[in-house]
Amino acid sequence: MHRDEPPGGARDDVEAVTHAVLTASRLLVAVSARSLAAVEDRVTLPQFRMLVVLSTRGATKLVTLADLLHVAPSTAMRMVDRLIAAGLADRQTNPANRRETLLRLTDEGRHTVEDVTARRRAEIAAIVERLAPRQRAALVGALTAFNEAGGEPPATEPQPYPLGWEVDDGP
């Protein structure tokens, strides 16, 4: 241990925080899974990710969707075909370039994203309500610092939000 480290050491602090974040991430993954349960007969998680991209970006080219989701264009095309068959997305000609096709959400697709997001938000709010006011304030501070350290912009910024699914290889 370095002389200026507190008893227990900074490494122990990092390990304790890492453990707490991993535990919280399991909870958030479970909340996300439950929020998708109502639509899982129509939409897989990868397809829902595509719906989220379309809801934040608007009409988008297939190649761009594939890049954003880190899948092959052929995989993205199969996902799009399934979303179109389910009535959640459709194709439109790009008004700026009539040779291009854009993909966009239908009203039903937009409602699906909104419903899943509302269910997720409600469950998170129910968990937060079980915390004491002082714990809530501490959690806001801790999560804000964590998000800033990870490069995640505040949810209050205008959309589209980064999806957090990209790997940053660093500087």
PDB file of C-alpha atoms in Angstrom:
ATOM      1  CA  MET A   1       0.000   0.000   0.000  1.00  0.00           C
ATOM      2  CA  HIS A   2       1.213   3.512  -0.803  1.00  0.00           C
ATOM      3  CA  ARG A   3       1.800   5.814   2.167  1.00  0.00           C
ATOM      4  CA  ASP A   4      -0.874   8.303   1.081  1.00  0.00           C
ATOM      5  CA  GLU A   5      -3.587   5.677   0.543  1.00  0.00           C
ATOM      6  CA  PRO A   6      -6.291   5.452   3.185  1.00  0.00           C
ATOM      7  CA  PRO A   7      -6.545   2.266   5.254  1.00  0.00           C
ATOM      8  CA  GLY A   8      -7.881  -0.427   2.981  1.00  0.00           C
ATOM      9  CA  GLY A   9      -6.269   1.286   0.009  1.00  0.00           C
ATOM     10  CA  ALA A  10      -7.571   2.868  -3.165  1.00  0.00           C
ATOM     11  CA  ARG A  11      -7.489  -0.511  -4.896  1.00  0.00           C
ATOM     12  CA  ASP A  12      -9.999  -1.828  -2.359  1.00  0.00           C
ATOM     13  CA  ASP A  13     -12.201   1.212  -3.024  1.00  0.00           C
ATOM     14  CA  VAL A  14     -12.065   0.598  -6.780  1.00  0.00           C
ATOM     15  CA  GLU A  15     -12.904  -3.068  -6.233  1.00  0.00           C
ATOM     16  CA  ALA A  16     -15.836  -2.216  -3.948  1.00  0.00           C
ATOM     17  CA  VAL A  17     -17.229   0.310  -6.441  1.00  0.00           C
ATOM     18  CA  THR A  18     -16.713  -2.109  -9.343  1.00  0.00           C
ATOM     19  CA  HIS A  19     -18.580  -4.818  -7.429  1.00  0.00           C
ATOM     20  CA  ALA A  20     -21.441  -2.416  -6.601  1.00  0.00           C
ATOM     21  CA  VAL A  21     -21.703  -1.243 -10.226  1.00  0.00           C
ATOM     22  CA  LEU A  22     -21.734  -4.833 -11.516  1.00  0.00           C
ATOM     23  CA  THR A  23     -24.492  -5.694  -9.050  1.00  0.00           C
ATOM     24  CA  ALA A  24     -26.492  -2.623 -10.106  1.00  0.00           C
ATOM     25  CA  SER A  25     -25.943  -3.477 -13.771  1.00  0.00           C
ATOM     26  CA  ARG A  26     -27.473  -6.933 -13.175  1.00  0.00           C
ATOM     27  CA  LEU A  27     -30.504  -5.212 -11.663  1.00  0.00           C
ATOM     28  CA  LEU A  28     -30.775  -2.817 -14.614  1.00  0.00           C
ATOM     29  CA  VAL A  29     -30.438  -5.665 -17.121  1.00  0.00           C
ATOM     30  CA  ALA A  30     -33.255  -7.484 -15.313  1.00  0.00           C
ATOM     31  CA  VAL A  31     -35.400  -4.320 -15.388  1.00  0.00           C
ATOM     32  CA  SER A  32     -34.684  -3.969 -19.120  1.00  0.00           C
ATOM     33  CA  ALA A  33     -35.563  -7.605 -19.774  1.00  0.00           C
ATOM     34  CA  ARG A  34     -38.840  -7.276 -17.879  1.00  0.00           C
ATOM     35  CA  SER A  35     -39.696  -4.095 -19.783  1.00  0.00           C
ATOM     36  CA  LEU A  36     -39.278  -6.000 -23.056  1.00  0.00           C
ATOM     37  CA  ALA A  37     -41.309  -9.012 -21.884  1.00  0.00           C
ATOM     38  CA  ALA A  38     -44.613  -7.572 -23.112  1.00  0.00           C
ATOM     39  CA  VAL A  39     -43.302  -7.369 -26.689  1.00  0.00           C
ATOM     40  CA  GLU A  40     -40.910 -10.327 -26.782  1.00  0.00           C
ATOM     41  CA  ASP A  41     -43.358 -12.338 -28.886  1.00  0.00           C
ATOM     42  CA  ARG A  42     -42.918  -9.715 -31.648  1.00  0.00           C
ATOM     43  CA  VAL A  43     -39.469  -8.188 -31.071  1.00  0.00           C
ATOM     44  CA  THR A  44     -36.087  -9.601 -30.111  1.00  0.00           C
ATOM     45  CA  LEU A  45     -33.556  -7.521 -28.173  1.00  0.00           C
ATOM     46  CA  PRO A  46     -31.466  -6.838 -31.323  1.00  0.00           C
ATOM     47  CA  GLN A  47     -34.624  -5.788 -33.179  1.00  0.00           C
ATOM     48  CA  PHE A  48     -35.576  -3.519 -30.287  1.00  0.00           C
ATOM     49  CA  ARG A  49     -32.128  -1.940 -30.466  1.00  0.00           C
ATOM     50  CA  MET A  50     -32.851  -1.197 -34.129  1.00  0.00           C
ATOM     51  CA  LEU A  51     -36.194   0.353 -33.197  1.00  0.00           C
ATOM     52  CA  VAL A  52     -34.415   2.565 -30.648  1.00  0.00           C
ATOM     53  CA  VAL A  53     -31.916   3.696 -33.292  1.00  0.00           C
ATOM     54  CA  LEU A  54     -34.740   4.540 -35.684  1.00  0.00           C
ATOM     55  CA  SER A  55     -36.658   6.353 -32.945  1.00  0.00           C
ATOM     56  CA  THR A  56     -33.675   8.567 -32.095  1.00  0.00           C
ATOM     57  CA  ARG A  57     -32.259   9.104 -35.600  1.00  0.00           C
ATOM     58  CA  GLY A  58     -35.375   9.100 -37.745  1.00  0.00           C
ATOM     59  CA  ALA A  59     -35.320   7.672 -41.266  1.00  0.00           C
ATOM     60  CA  THR A  60     -31.978   5.930 -41.778  1.00  0.00           C
ATOM     61  CA  LYS A  61     -30.186   4.010 -44.524  1.00  0.00           C
ATOM     62  CA  LEU A  62     -29.704   0.276 -44.002  1.00  0.00           C
ATOM     63  CA  VAL A  63     -25.903   0.542 -44.147  1.00  0.00           C
ATOM     64  CA  THR A  64     -25.963   3.217 -41.439  1.00  0.00           C
ATOM     65  CA  LEU A  65     -28.184   1.029 -39.246  1.00  0.00           C
ATOM     66  CA  ALA A  66     -25.833  -1.899 -39.716  1.00  0.00           C
ATOM     67  CA  ASP A  67     -22.840   0.266 -38.763  1.00  0.00           C
ATOM     68  CA  LEU A  68     -24.551   1.684 -35.683  1.00  0.00           C
ATOM     69  CA  LEU A  69     -25.595  -1.773 -34.499  1.00  0.00           C
ATOM     70  CA  HIS A  70     -22.254  -3.383 -35.439  1.00  0.00           C
ATOM     71  CA  VAL A  71     -23.882  -6.051 -37.602  1.00  0.00           C
ATOM     72  CA  ALA A  72     -23.421  -7.058 -41.218  1.00  0.00           C
ATOM     73  CA  PRO A  73     -25.745  -5.330 -43.708  1.00  0.00           C
ATOM     74  CA  SER A  74     -27.307  -8.723 -44.507  1.00  0.00           C
ATOM     75  CA  THR A  75     -28.126  -9.220 -40.814  1.00  0.00           C
ATOM     76  CA  ALA A  76     -29.579  -5.711 -40.625  1.00  0.00           C
ATOM     77  CA  MET A  77     -31.688  -6.444 -43.725  1.00  0.00           C
ATOM     78  CA  ARG A  78     -33.155  -9.586 -42.119  1.00  0.00           C
ATOM     79  CA  MET A  79     -33.930  -7.602 -38.963  1.00  0.00           C
ATOM     80  CA  VAL A  80     -35.602  -4.867 -41.024  1.00  0.00           C
ATOM     81  CA  ASP A  81     -37.646  -7.420 -42.969  1.00  0.00           C
ATOM     82  CA  ARG A  82     -38.958  -8.863 -39.682  1.00  0.00           C
ATOM     83  CA  LEU A  83     -39.757  -5.405 -38.297  1.00  0.00           C
ATOM     84  CA  ILE A  84     -41.613  -4.518 -41.498  1.00  0.00           C
ATOM     85  CA  ALA A  85     -43.548  -7.812 -41.374  1.00  0.00           C
ATOM     86  CA  ALA A  86     -44.512  -6.989 -37.765  1.00  0.00           C
ATOM     87  CA  GLY A  87     -45.717  -3.527 -38.831  1.00  0.00           C
ATOM     88  CA  LEU A  88     -43.083  -1.748 -36.718  1.00  0.00           C
ATOM     89  CA  ALA A  89     -41.010  -0.216 -39.530  1.00  0.00           C
ATOM     90  CA  ASP A  90     -41.314   0.553 -43.209  1.00  0.00           C
ATOM     91  CA  ARG A  91     -39.244   1.641 -46.170  1.00  0.00           C
ATOM     92  CA  GLN A  92     -39.434   4.987 -47.920  1.00  0.00           C
ATOM     93  CA  THR A  93     -37.591   6.504 -50.850  1.00  0.00           C
ATOM     94  CA  ASN A  94     -35.007   9.077 -49.813  1.00  0.00           C
ATOM     95  CA  PRO A  95     -36.387  12.412 -51.071  1.00  0.00           C
ATOM     96  CA  ALA A  96     -32.812  13.721 -51.428  1.00  0.00           C
ATOM     97  CA  ASN A  97     -31.680  10.725 -53.508  1.00  0.00           C
ATOM     98  CA  ARG A  98     -34.430   8.675 -55.117  1.00  0.00           C
ATOM     99  CA  ARG A  99     -32.048   5.744 -55.619  1.00  0.00           C
ATOM    100  CA  GLU A 100     -31.746   5.288 -51.860  1.00  0.00           C
ATOM    101  CA  THR A 101     -34.203   3.641 -49.519  1.00  0.00           C
ATOM    102  CA  LEU A 102     -34.598   4.817 -45.956  1.00  0.00           C
ATOM    103  CA  LEU A 103     -36.023   2.830 -43.074  1.00  0.00           C
ATOM    104  CA  ARG A 104     -38.291   4.452 -40.519  1.00  0.00           C
ATOM    105  CA  LEU A 105     -40.574   3.565 -37.656  1.00  0.00           C
ATOM    106  CA  THR A 106     -44.279   3.207 -38.163  1.00  0.00           C
ATOM    107  CA  ASP A 107     -46.612   4.641 -35.542  1.00  0.00           C
ATOM    108  CA  GLU A 108     -46.838   1.149 -34.046  1.00  0.00           C
ATOM    109  CA  GLY A 109     -43.031   0.934 -33.907  1.00  0.00           C
ATOM    110  CA  ARG A 110     -42.823   4.305 -32.167  1.00  0.00           C
ATOM    111  CA  HIS A 111     -45.505   3.232 -29.665  1.00  0.00           C
ATOM    112  CA  THR A 112     -43.571   0.024 -29.005  1.00  0.00           C
ATOM    113  CA  VAL A 113     -40.407   1.967 -28.123  1.00  0.00           C
ATOM    114  CA  GLU A 114     -42.407   4.413 -25.990  1.00  0.00           C
ATOM    115  CA  ASP A 115     -44.256   1.607 -24.156  1.00  0.00           C
ATOM    116  CA  VAL A 116     -41.098  -0.373 -23.381  1.00  0.00           C
ATOM    117  CA  THR A 117     -39.313   2.790 -22.257  1.00  0.00           C
ATOM    118  CA  ALA A 118     -42.271   3.794 -20.054  1.00  0.00           C
ATOM    119  CA  ARG A 119     -42.336   0.346 -18.405  1.00  0.00           C
ATOM    120  CA  ARG A 120     -38.582   0.532 -17.772  1.00  0.00           C
ATOM    121  CA  ARG A 121     -38.866   4.059 -16.377  1.00  0.00           C
ATOM    122  CA  ALA A 122     -41.769   3.076 -14.077  1.00  0.00           C
ATOM    123  CA  GLU A 123     -39.893   0.115 -12.629  1.00  0.00           C
ATOM    124  CA  ILE A 124     -36.757   2.187 -12.049  1.00  0.00           C
ATOM    125  CA  ALA A 125     -38.878   4.901 -10.402  1.00  0.00           C
ATOM    126  CA  ALA A 126     -40.437   2.290  -8.094  1.00  0.00           C
ATOM    127  CA  ILE A 127     -36.966   1.155  -7.024  1.00  0.00           C
ATOM    128  CA  VAL A 128     -35.788   4.738  -6.481  1.00  0.00           C
ATOM    129  CA  GLU A 129     -38.903   5.514  -4.405  1.00  0.00           C
ATOM    130  CA  ARG A 130     -37.800   2.841  -1.908  1.00  0.00           C
ATOM    131  CA  LEU A 131     -34.627   4.855  -1.200  1.00  0.00           C
ATOM    132  CA  ALA A 132     -34.466   7.510   1.491  1.00  0.00           C
ATOM    133  CA  PRO A 133     -34.220  11.083   0.142  1.00  0.00           C
ATOM    134  CA  ARG A 134     -30.582  11.316   1.231  1.00  0.00           C
ATOM    135  CA  GLN A 135     -29.784   8.065  -0.623  1.00  0.00           C
ATOM    136  CA  ARG A 136     -31.493   9.396  -3.743  1.00  0.00           C
ATOM    137  CA  ALA A 137     -29.354  12.540  -3.695  1.00  0.00           C
ATOM    138  CA  ALA A 138     -26.205  10.470  -3.200  1.00  0.00           C
ATOM    139  CA  LEU A 139     -27.223   8.170  -6.051  1.00  0.00           C
ATOM    140  CA  VAL A 140     -27.775  11.104  -8.424  1.00  0.00           C
ATOM    141  CA  GLY A 141     -24.314  12.434  -7.599  1.00  0.00           C
ATOM    142  CA  ALA A 142     -22.640   9.050  -7.939  1.00  0.00           C
ATOM    143  CA  LEU A 143     -24.375   8.140 -11.197  1.00  0.00           C
ATOM    144  CA  THR A 144     -23.725  11.572 -12.685  1.00  0.00           C
ATOM    145  CA  ALA A 145     -20.010  11.213 -11.919  1.00  0.00           C
ATOM    146  CA  PHE A 146     -20.013   7.645 -13.270  1.00  0.00           C
ATOM    147  CA  ASN A 147     -21.748   8.694 -16.508  1.00  0.00           C
ATOM    148  CA  GLU A 148     -19.349  11.602 -16.980  1.00  0.00           C
ATOM    149  CA  ALA A 149     -16.341   9.319 -16.402  1.00  0.00           C
ATOM    150  CA  GLY A 150     -17.755   6.924 -19.003  1.00  0.00           C
ATOM    151  CA  GLY A 151     -18.478   9.673 -21.534  1.00  0.00           C
ATOM    152  CA  GLU A 152     -22.266   9.254 -21.471  1.00  0.00           C
ATOM    153  CA  PRO A 153     -24.084  12.551 -22.106  1.00  0.00           C
ATOM    154  CA  PRO A 154     -26.950  13.517 -19.802  1.00  0.00           C
ATOM    155  CA  ALA A 155     -30.358  12.234 -20.889  1.00  0.00           C
ATOM    156  CA  THR A 156     -31.521  15.855 -20.885  1.00  0.00           C
ATOM    157  CA  GLU A 157     -29.429  16.621 -23.987  1.00  0.00           C
ATOM    158  CA  PRO A 158     -31.251  16.637 -27.335  1.00  0.00           C
ATOM    159  CA  GLN A 159     -31.551  13.309 -29.078  1.00  0.00           C
ATOM    160  CA  PRO A 160     -30.125  11.268 -30.672  1.00  0.00           C
ATOM    161  CA  TYR A 161     -28.236   9.855 -27.729  1.00  0.00           C
ATOM    162  CA  PRO A 162     -25.175   7.723 -28.300  1.00  0.00           C
ATOM    163  CA  LEU A 163     -26.242   4.133 -27.878  1.00  0.00           C
ATOM    164  CA  GLY A 164     -23.393   3.059 -25.640  1.00  0.00           C
ATOM    165  CA  TRP A 165     -22.900  -0.060 -27.733  1.00  0.00           C
ATOM    166  CA  GLU A 166     -19.736   1.057 -29.426  1.00  0.00           C
ATOM    167  CA  VAL A 167     -16.303   0.001 -28.274  1.00  0.00           C
ATOM    168  CA  ASP A 168     -13.943   2.902 -27.657  1.00  0.00           C
ATOM    169  CA  ASP A 169     -10.373   1.767 -28.202  1.00  0.00           C
ATOM    170  CA  GLY A 170      -9.152   4.886 -26.418  1.00  0.00           C
ATOM    171  CA  PRO A 171      -6.891   7.683 -27.637  1.00  0.00           C
TER     172      PRO A 171
END
